[in-house]
Amino acid sequence: MTDTRKSPQGEWSSHFAFILAATGSAVGLGNIWKFPYITGENGGGAFVLVYLLCVVLIGAPIMIAETLMGRRGRHNPITTMETLTAEAHADPHWHYLGWMGISAGILILSYYSVIAGWASGYVLKAFTGSFFGADAPAIKQQFADFIGSPIQLAFWHTAFMLATMWIVKQGIHNGLEKALRWLMPSLFVLLILLVGYAMTTPGYFQGLHFLFNLDFSKLTGGSVLTAMGQAFFSLGLGMGAVMVYGAYLPKKVSITETVVIVSLADTVVALLAGIIIFPIVFSNGLPVNSGPGLIFETLPIAFGSMTGGWLFGIMFFVMLVLAALSSSVALIEPAVAWLVEARGFSREKAALWAGLLTWLLGFASIFSFNSWAGFKLFGHNLFELLDYVTANLMLPIGGFAIAIFAGWMMTADHSEAELDLPKPQYQIWQLLIKYLAPAGVFFVFLHVVGVL
């Protein structure tokens, strides 16, 4: 009986606690850093509409599947997949889906922590007035000097990983819940304050027009697939975090209702980031299609020249750090849970060893920006290679496998029991998870490997 299965780590204390945790897992640098710049590169409003459709039709159904698998298994992703595989009388090799999720989480966090370190360093730069009066070449040189220094990057990477490890070692109630209870509200308060500032800028309505005007002539096939990929990755699927957080979810909580709330919150954060960034960009006559440098090389120019730029620059980069931290604890939690449950580690020891491994792997990314910049594998430096292998290969494969397992391997009785939906709604979810979601992820995968 699955009702007798209990997570060794305990459960979230409330429905609200899980919503905070799952939202924190989803909301991160991908929403505030990546979403605005890829929207800028893909023409604005029409791209946003496609992104929203993909969240509803692909991302949310897979998130529901991963959550229900976690709650039914009640353990870390590896043990959960072993349990569910045996229950479904499926091929035992399915348990490697759990291994891939944990591995993806550690690999992603190894370079995610380095980028979060950039944001942490830029909080200090904003505070000390480094952007004040600086022109574009000066800001660009600041960024080049910053990432060109292994010592600076190592310092901020270490500080960020220590904060992540400290939160995770406290456990579900004293660590994850307590941290997320102030991290997520603080993030939303900063977002609202920055939106309020954006409304006072001369480029506010121009920014809104760019973000929401539907000009389908700017859409390409590549744009549609990019929107699909961003929707999938922004929800944090396929890396074990949603599965392990689902393992801590009380039986009485509705999975579907919770995923709808989390998907909405995740999407709102991405849209608010666009509402903040594009008016500032237009108000200062900056290029909207600046790519990945939009946050670290373009916005500081605006912060250095606009009224109140010192304060709002600090707030913006603090917001980035908070968003990154809420995701980092989710990325490392599956590995910590496995070490505790399968290897008998104390939670403190598990957080230490998982964190130490992640921290050491992070130096590959640190050195790829300076000392090892000339070292390439398959045309990528080590940071780019880690990003490509995880985000473009491991996560699509993981998401596709989750959809196939939940839709085709698990019996309808088991998934229906976890979701507890009216029959018509359950049948809609089954249609999405069996056919539309895996087809969508498959096309994303073909795109990123260059077939489409």
Short mmCIF file of N, CA, C and O in Angstrom, two decimals, residues 11-106:
data_model
loop_
_atom_site.label_atom_id
_atom_site.label_comp_id
_atom_site.label_asym_id
_atom_site.label_seq_id
_atom_site.Cartn_x
_atom_site.Cartn_y
_atom_site.Cartn_z
N GLU A 11 8.08 15.30 5.76
CA GLU A 11 7.20 15.91 4.78
C GLU A 11 7.19 17.42 4.95
O GLU A 11 7.55 17.95 6.01
N TRP A 12 6.77 18.12 3.89
CA TRP A 12 6.54 19.55 4.00
C TRP A 12 5.45 19.78 5.05
O TRP A 12 4.50 19.01 5.14
N SER A 13 5.59 20.85 5.80
CA SER A 13 4.64 21.08 6.90
C SER A 13 3.27 21.51 6.41
O SER A 13 2.29 21.41 7.14
N SER A 14 3.20 22.00 5.17
CA SER A 14 1.92 22.49 4.66
C SER A 14 1.95 22.54 3.13
O SER A 14 3.00 22.43 2.51
N HIS A 15 0.74 22.73 2.58
CA HIS A 15 0.61 22.92 1.14
C HIS A 15 1.42 24.15 0.70
O HIS A 15 2.12 24.11 -0.31
N PHE A 16 1.34 25.22 1.48
CA PHE A 16 2.05 26.46 1.16
C PHE A 16 3.56 26.25 1.14
O PHE A 16 4.27 26.79 0.29
N ALA A 17 4.05 25.42 2.08
CA ALA A 17 5.49 25.15 2.14
C ALA A 17 5.96 24.47 0.86
O ALA A 17 7.03 24.80 0.32
N PHE A 18 5.17 23.52 0.36
CA PHE A 18 5.55 22.85 -0.89
C PHE A 18 5.50 23.82 -2.07
O PHE A 18 6.36 23.78 -2.95
N ILE A 19 4.49 24.69 -2.10
CA ILE A 19 4.40 25.66 -3.18
C ILE A 19 5.64 26.55 -3.19
O ILE A 19 6.23 26.83 -4.25
N LEU A 20 6.06 27.01 -2.00
CA LEU A 20 7.27 27.82 -1.91
C LEU A 20 8.48 27.05 -2.41
O LEU A 20 9.31 27.58 -3.15
N ALA A 21 8.59 25.78 -1.99
CA ALA A 21 9.75 24.97 -2.36
C ALA A 21 9.78 24.71 -3.87
O ALA A 21 10.82 24.87 -4.52
N ALA A 22 8.65 24.29 -4.41
CA ALA A 22 8.60 23.99 -5.84
C ALA A 22 8.78 25.24 -6.69
O ALA A 22 9.43 25.21 -7.74
N THR A 23 8.22 26.36 -6.23
CA THR A 23 8.41 27.62 -6.94
C THR A 23 9.87 28.04 -6.88
O THR A 23 10.45 28.49 -7.88
N GLY A 24 10.48 27.88 -5.70
CA GLY A 24 11.90 28.20 -5.56
C GLY A 24 12.76 27.35 -6.45
O GLY A 24 13.75 27.81 -7.03
N SER A 25 12.40 26.07 -6.59
CA SER A 25 13.13 25.17 -7.47
C SER A 25 13.05 25.63 -8.92
O SER A 25 14.03 25.58 -9.66
N ALA A 26 11.86 26.10 -9.32
CA ALA A 26 11.66 26.51 -10.71
C ALA A 26 12.24 27.89 -11.00
O ALA A 26 12.86 28.11 -12.04
N VAL A 27 12.01 28.82 -10.08
CA VAL A 27 12.45 30.20 -10.30
C VAL A 27 13.95 30.31 -10.05
O VAL A 27 14.43 29.96 -8.99
N GLY A 28 14.66 30.80 -11.02
CA GLY A 28 16.11 30.94 -10.87
C GLY A 28 16.68 31.86 -11.92
O GLY A 28 15.98 32.70 -12.49
N LEU A 29 17.96 31.68 -12.21
CA LEU A 29 18.62 32.53 -13.19
C LEU A 29 17.98 32.40 -14.57
O LEU A 29 18.02 33.33 -15.36
N GLY A 30 17.39 31.22 -14.84
CA GLY A 30 16.76 31.03 -16.14
C GLY A 30 15.61 31.99 -16.38
O GLY A 30 15.35 32.39 -17.51
N ASN A 31 14.89 32.36 -15.30
CA ASN A 31 13.77 33.29 -15.44
C ASN A 31 14.24 34.73 -15.59
O ASN A 31 13.72 35.49 -16.41
N ILE A 32 15.21 35.13 -14.76
CA ILE A 32 15.58 36.54 -14.68
C ILE A 32 16.74 36.88 -15.60
O ILE A 32 16.85 38.00 -16.11
N TRP A 33 17.61 35.92 -15.86
CA TRP A 33 18.76 36.16 -16.72
C TRP A 33 18.48 35.70 -18.15
O TRP A 33 18.61 36.46 -19.11
N LYS A 34 18.00 34.45 -18.30
CA LYS A 34 17.90 33.88 -19.64
C LYS A 34 16.63 34.30 -20.38
O LYS A 34 16.68 34.63 -21.57
N PHE A 35 15.48 34.28 -19.71
CA PHE A 35 14.22 34.56 -20.40
C PHE A 35 14.23 35.93 -21.08
O PHE A 35 13.84 36.03 -22.26
N PRO A 36 14.65 37.02 -20.40
CA PRO A 36 14.63 38.32 -21.10
C PRO A 36 15.53 38.36 -22.33
O PRO A 36 15.15 38.91 -23.36
N TYR A 37 16.74 37.77 -22.23
CA TYR A 37 17.62 37.92 -23.38
C TYR A 37 17.19 37.06 -24.57
O TYR A 37 17.33 37.45 -25.73
N ILE A 38 16.61 35.86 -24.32
CA ILE A 38 16.15 35.07 -25.47
C ILE A 38 14.87 35.66 -26.05
O ILE A 38 14.62 35.54 -27.25
N THR A 39 14.07 36.32 -25.20
CA THR A 39 12.91 37.05 -25.72
C THR A 39 13.37 38.18 -26.62
O THR A 39 12.81 38.43 -27.70
N GLY A 40 14.42 38.89 -26.20
CA GLY A 40 14.99 39.96 -27.01
C GLY A 40 15.53 39.46 -28.33
O GLY A 40 15.39 40.12 -29.37
N GLU A 41 16.14 38.28 -28.31
CA GLU A 41 16.72 37.72 -29.53
C GLU A 41 15.66 37.17 -30.48
O GLU A 41 15.92 37.02 -31.68
N ASN A 42 14.45 36.88 -29.95
CA ASN A 42 13.43 36.22 -30.78
C ASN A 42 12.19 37.07 -31.04
O ASN A 42 11.13 36.54 -31.37
N GLY A 43 12.33 38.38 -30.88
CA GLY A 43 11.30 39.27 -31.38
C GLY A 43 10.21 39.70 -30.43
O GLY A 43 9.31 40.44 -30.82
N GLY A 44 10.21 39.24 -29.16
CA GLY A 44 9.25 39.76 -28.19
C GLY A 44 7.96 38.98 -28.06
O GLY A 44 7.96 37.78 -27.80
N GLY A 45 6.80 39.69 -28.23
CA GLY A 45 5.50 39.19 -27.84
C GLY A 45 5.08 37.84 -28.40
O GLY A 45 4.54 37.01 -27.67
N ALA A 46 5.28 37.61 -29.69
CA ALA A 46 4.87 36.34 -30.28
C ALA A 46 5.65 35.19 -29.66
O ALA A 46 5.11 34.10 -29.41
N PHE A 47 6.93 35.43 -29.38
CA PHE A 47 7.75 34.42 -28.71
C PHE A 47 7.21 34.14 -27.31
O PHE A 47 7.13 32.98 -26.89
N VAL A 48 6.81 35.19 -26.60
CA VAL A 48 6.26 35.03 -25.25
C VAL A 48 4.99 34.18 -25.28
O VAL A 48 4.79 33.30 -24.43
N LEU A 49 4.12 34.42 -26.27
CA LEU A 49 2.89 33.64 -26.38
C LEU A 49 3.19 32.16 -26.60
O LEU A 49 2.57 31.28 -25.97
N VAL A 50 4.12 31.86 -27.49
CA VAL A 50 4.49 30.46 -27.74
C VAL A 50 5.06 29.84 -26.47
O VAL A 50 4.76 28.69 -26.12
N TYR A 51 5.89 30.60 -25.75
CA TYR A 51 6.46 30.13 -24.48
C TYR A 51 5.34 29.77 -23.49
O TYR A 51 5.37 28.70 -22.86
N LEU A 52 4.33 30.63 -23.37
CA LEU A 52 3.23 30.37 -22.43
C LEU A 52 2.45 29.11 -22.82
O LEU A 52 2.07 28.30 -21.96
N LEU A 53 2.21 28.94 -24.11
CA LEU A 53 1.51 27.74 -24.57
C LEU A 53 2.31 26.48 -24.25
O LEU A 53 1.75 25.45 -23.87
N CYS A 54 3.62 26.57 -24.39
CA CYS A 54 4.48 25.41 -24.12
C CYS A 54 4.51 25.07 -22.63
O CYS A 54 4.58 23.90 -22.25
N VAL A 55 4.45 26.10 -21.78
CA VAL A 55 4.37 25.85 -20.33
C VAL A 55 3.12 25.05 -20.01
O VAL A 55 3.14 24.07 -19.26
N VAL A 56 1.99 25.47 -20.61
CA VAL A 56 0.70 24.83 -20.32
C VAL A 56 0.63 23.42 -20.89
O VAL A 56 0.20 22.47 -20.21
N LEU A 57 1.07 23.24 -22.13
CA LEU A 57 0.84 21.98 -22.83
C LEU A 57 1.96 20.96 -22.65
O LEU A 57 1.73 19.76 -22.82
N ILE A 58 3.16 21.41 -22.32
CA ILE A 58 4.30 20.49 -22.21
C ILE A 58 4.90 20.49 -20.81
O ILE A 58 5.02 19.46 -20.16
N GLY A 59 5.27 21.70 -20.33
CA GLY A 59 5.96 21.77 -19.04
C GLY A 59 5.12 21.31 -17.87
O GLY A 59 5.54 20.46 -17.08
N ALA A 60 3.92 21.86 -17.74
CA ALA A 60 3.07 21.52 -16.60
C ALA A 60 2.69 20.03 -16.55
O ALA A 60 2.75 19.42 -15.47
N PRO A 61 2.28 19.40 -17.67
CA PRO A 61 1.98 17.96 -17.61
C PRO A 61 3.17 17.12 -17.14
O PRO A 61 3.00 16.16 -16.38
N ILE A 62 4.40 17.46 -17.59
CA ILE A 62 5.57 16.70 -17.16
C ILE A 62 5.88 16.97 -15.69
O ILE A 62 6.27 16.06 -14.94
N MET A 63 5.66 18.20 -15.24
CA MET A 63 5.87 18.51 -13.83
C MET A 63 4.89 17.74 -12.95
O MET A 63 5.25 17.24 -11.87
N ILE A 64 3.64 17.63 -13.40
CA ILE A 64 2.66 16.81 -12.68
C ILE A 64 3.14 15.36 -12.60
O ILE A 64 3.09 14.73 -11.54
N ALA A 65 3.64 14.84 -13.72
CA ALA A 65 4.12 13.46 -13.75
C ALA A 65 5.29 13.25 -12.81
O ALA A 65 5.32 12.26 -12.04
N GLU A 66 6.26 14.15 -12.84
CA GLU A 66 7.44 13.98 -11.99
C GLU A 66 7.07 14.08 -10.51
O GLU A 66 7.61 13.36 -9.67
N THR A 67 6.14 14.98 -10.18
CA THR A 67 5.70 15.13 -8.79
C THR A 67 4.98 13.89 -8.30
O THR A 67 5.23 13.41 -7.20
N LEU A 68 4.07 13.36 -9.12
CA LEU A 68 3.31 12.17 -8.69
C LEU A 68 4.23 10.96 -8.55
O LEU A 68 4.05 10.12 -7.66
N MET A 69 5.25 10.86 -9.41
CA MET A 69 6.20 9.76 -9.28
C MET A 69 6.98 9.89 -7.98
O MET A 69 7.22 8.89 -7.28
N GLY A 70 7.37 11.12 -7.64
CA GLY A 70 8.09 11.33 -6.38
C GLY A 70 7.24 10.98 -5.17
O GLY A 70 7.71 10.31 -4.25
N ARG A 71 5.98 11.43 -5.18
CA ARG A 71 5.14 11.15 -4.01
C ARG A 71 4.79 9.68 -3.90
O ARG A 71 4.69 9.14 -2.80
N ARG A 72 4.65 9.01 -5.02
CA ARG A 72 4.32 7.58 -4.94
C ARG A 72 5.53 6.78 -4.44
O ARG A 72 5.39 5.82 -3.69
N GLY A 73 6.75 7.18 -4.84
CA GLY A 73 7.93 6.45 -4.42
C GLY A 73 8.42 6.81 -3.03
O GLY A 73 9.00 5.99 -2.33
N ARG A 74 8.27 8.11 -2.65
CA ARG A 74 8.57 8.59 -1.29
C ARG A 74 10.04 8.54 -0.90
O ARG A 74 10.37 8.58 0.30
N HIS A 75 10.94 8.46 -1.88
CA HIS A 75 12.36 8.43 -1.56
C HIS A 75 13.13 9.31 -2.54
O HIS A 75 12.54 10.04 -3.34
N ASN A 76 14.45 9.22 -2.47
CA ASN A 76 15.30 9.91 -3.44
C ASN A 76 15.00 9.37 -4.84
O ASN A 76 14.41 8.30 -4.99
N PRO A 77 15.38 10.09 -5.89
CA PRO A 77 15.00 9.67 -7.25
C PRO A 77 15.43 8.26 -7.64
O PRO A 77 14.70 7.56 -8.35
N ILE A 78 16.60 7.80 -7.18
CA ILE A 78 17.06 6.46 -7.54
C ILE A 78 16.19 5.40 -6.90
O ILE A 78 15.68 4.49 -7.57
N THR A 79 15.99 5.50 -5.59
CA THR A 79 15.16 4.52 -4.88
C THR A 79 13.71 4.59 -5.35
O THR A 79 13.03 3.56 -5.47
N THR A 80 13.23 5.80 -5.61
CA THR A 80 11.87 5.97 -6.11
C THR A 80 11.69 5.24 -7.43
O THR A 80 10.70 4.51 -7.63
N MET A 81 12.63 5.38 -8.35
CA MET A 81 12.51 4.71 -9.64
C MET A 81 12.60 3.20 -9.49
O MET A 81 11.93 2.45 -10.21
N GLU A 82 13.43 2.72 -8.56
CA GLU A 82 13.48 1.27 -8.30
C GLU A 82 12.13 0.77 -7.79
O GLU A 82 11.64 -0.28 -8.23
N THR A 83 11.52 1.54 -6.88
CA THR A 83 10.21 1.16 -6.33
C THR A 83 9.13 1.16 -7.40
O THR A 83 8.35 0.20 -7.52
N LEU A 84 9.08 2.22 -8.18
CA LEU A 84 8.03 2.34 -9.19
C LEU A 84 8.21 1.34 -10.32
O LEU A 84 7.24 0.84 -10.89
N THR A 85 9.47 1.06 -10.66
CA THR A 85 9.75 0.07 -11.71
C THR A 85 9.25 -1.31 -11.29
O THR A 85 8.62 -2.03 -12.08
N ALA A 86 9.54 -1.68 -10.04
CA ALA A 86 9.07 -2.98 -9.53
C ALA A 86 7.54 -3.02 -9.48
O ALA A 86 6.92 -4.03 -9.85
N GLU A 87 6.94 -1.92 -9.05
CA GLU A 87 5.49 -1.85 -8.94
C GLU A 87 4.81 -1.97 -10.30
O GLU A 87 3.74 -2.58 -10.43
N ALA A 88 5.44 -1.39 -11.32
CA ALA A 88 4.86 -1.41 -12.67
C ALA A 88 5.28 -2.64 -13.47
O ALA A 88 4.85 -2.81 -14.62
N HIS A 89 6.15 -3.49 -12.87
CA HIS A 89 6.69 -4.67 -13.57
C HIS A 89 7.37 -4.25 -14.87
O HIS A 89 7.24 -4.91 -15.90
N ALA A 90 8.09 -3.13 -14.80
CA ALA A 90 8.78 -2.59 -15.97
C ALA A 90 10.23 -3.03 -15.97
O ALA A 90 10.73 -3.61 -15.00
N ASP A 91 10.92 -2.75 -17.07
CA ASP A 91 12.34 -3.07 -17.18
C ASP A 91 13.12 -2.39 -16.06
O ASP A 91 12.98 -1.18 -15.85
N PRO A 92 13.94 -3.13 -15.30
CA PRO A 92 14.68 -2.52 -14.18
C PRO A 92 15.63 -1.41 -14.58
O PRO A 92 16.06 -0.62 -13.74
N HIS A 93 15.98 -1.34 -15.87
CA HIS A 93 16.89 -0.28 -16.31
C HIS A 93 16.27 1.12 -16.16
O HIS A 93 16.99 2.12 -16.24
N TRP A 94 14.96 1.20 -15.93
CA TRP A 94 14.32 2.48 -15.72
C TRP A 94 14.90 3.22 -14.52
O TRP A 94 14.79 4.44 -14.42
N HIS A 95 15.53 2.49 -13.59
CA HIS A 95 16.04 3.17 -12.40
C HIS A 95 17.19 4.12 -12.74
O HIS A 95 17.52 5.02 -11.96
N TYR A 96 17.78 3.94 -13.93
CA TYR A 96 18.85 4.86 -14.34
C TYR A 96 18.32 6.28 -14.57
O TYR A 96 19.10 7.24 -14.59
N LEU A 97 17.01 6.42 -14.73
CA LEU A 97 16.42 7.76 -14.81
C LEU A 97 16.69 8.53 -13.53
O LEU A 97 16.95 9.74 -13.56
N GLY A 98 16.64 7.85 -12.39
CA GLY A 98 16.96 8.48 -11.11
C GLY A 98 18.41 8.91 -11.04
O GLY A 98 18.74 10.01 -10.58
N TRP A 99 19.31 8.02 -11.50
CA TRP A 99 20.74 8.36 -11.52
C TRP A 99 21.01 9.57 -12.41
O TRP A 99 21.81 10.45 -12.06
N MET A 100 20.35 9.61 -13.55
CA MET A 100 20.59 10.72 -14.48
C MET A 100 20.10 12.05 -13.88
O MET A 100 20.76 13.09 -14.03
N GLY A 101 18.97 12.01 -13.18
CA GLY A 101 18.45 13.22 -12.56
C GLY A 101 19.40 13.77 -11.51
O GLY A 101 19.71 14.97 -11.48
N ILE A 102 19.91 12.89 -10.63
CA ILE A 102 20.85 13.32 -9.59
C ILE A 102 22.13 13.85 -10.21
O ILE A 102 22.66 14.90 -9.80
N SER A 103 22.65 13.15 -11.21
CA SER A 103 23.88 13.58 -11.88
C SER A 103 23.70 14.93 -12.55
O SER A 103 24.58 15.81 -12.46
N ALA A 104 22.56 15.12 -13.21
CA ALA A 104 22.29 16.40 -13.88
C ALA A 104 22.24 17.53 -12.87
O ALA A 104 22.78 18.62 -13.10
N GLY A 105 21.60 17.28 -11.71
CA GLY A 105 21.51 18.30 -10.68
C GLY A 105 22.88 18.76 -10.19
O GLY A 105 23.14 19.96 -10.06
N ILE A 106 23.78 17.80 -9.93
CA ILE A 106 25.12 18.13 -9.45
C ILE A 106 25.92 18.87 -10.52
O ILE A 106 26.59 19.87 -10.25
#
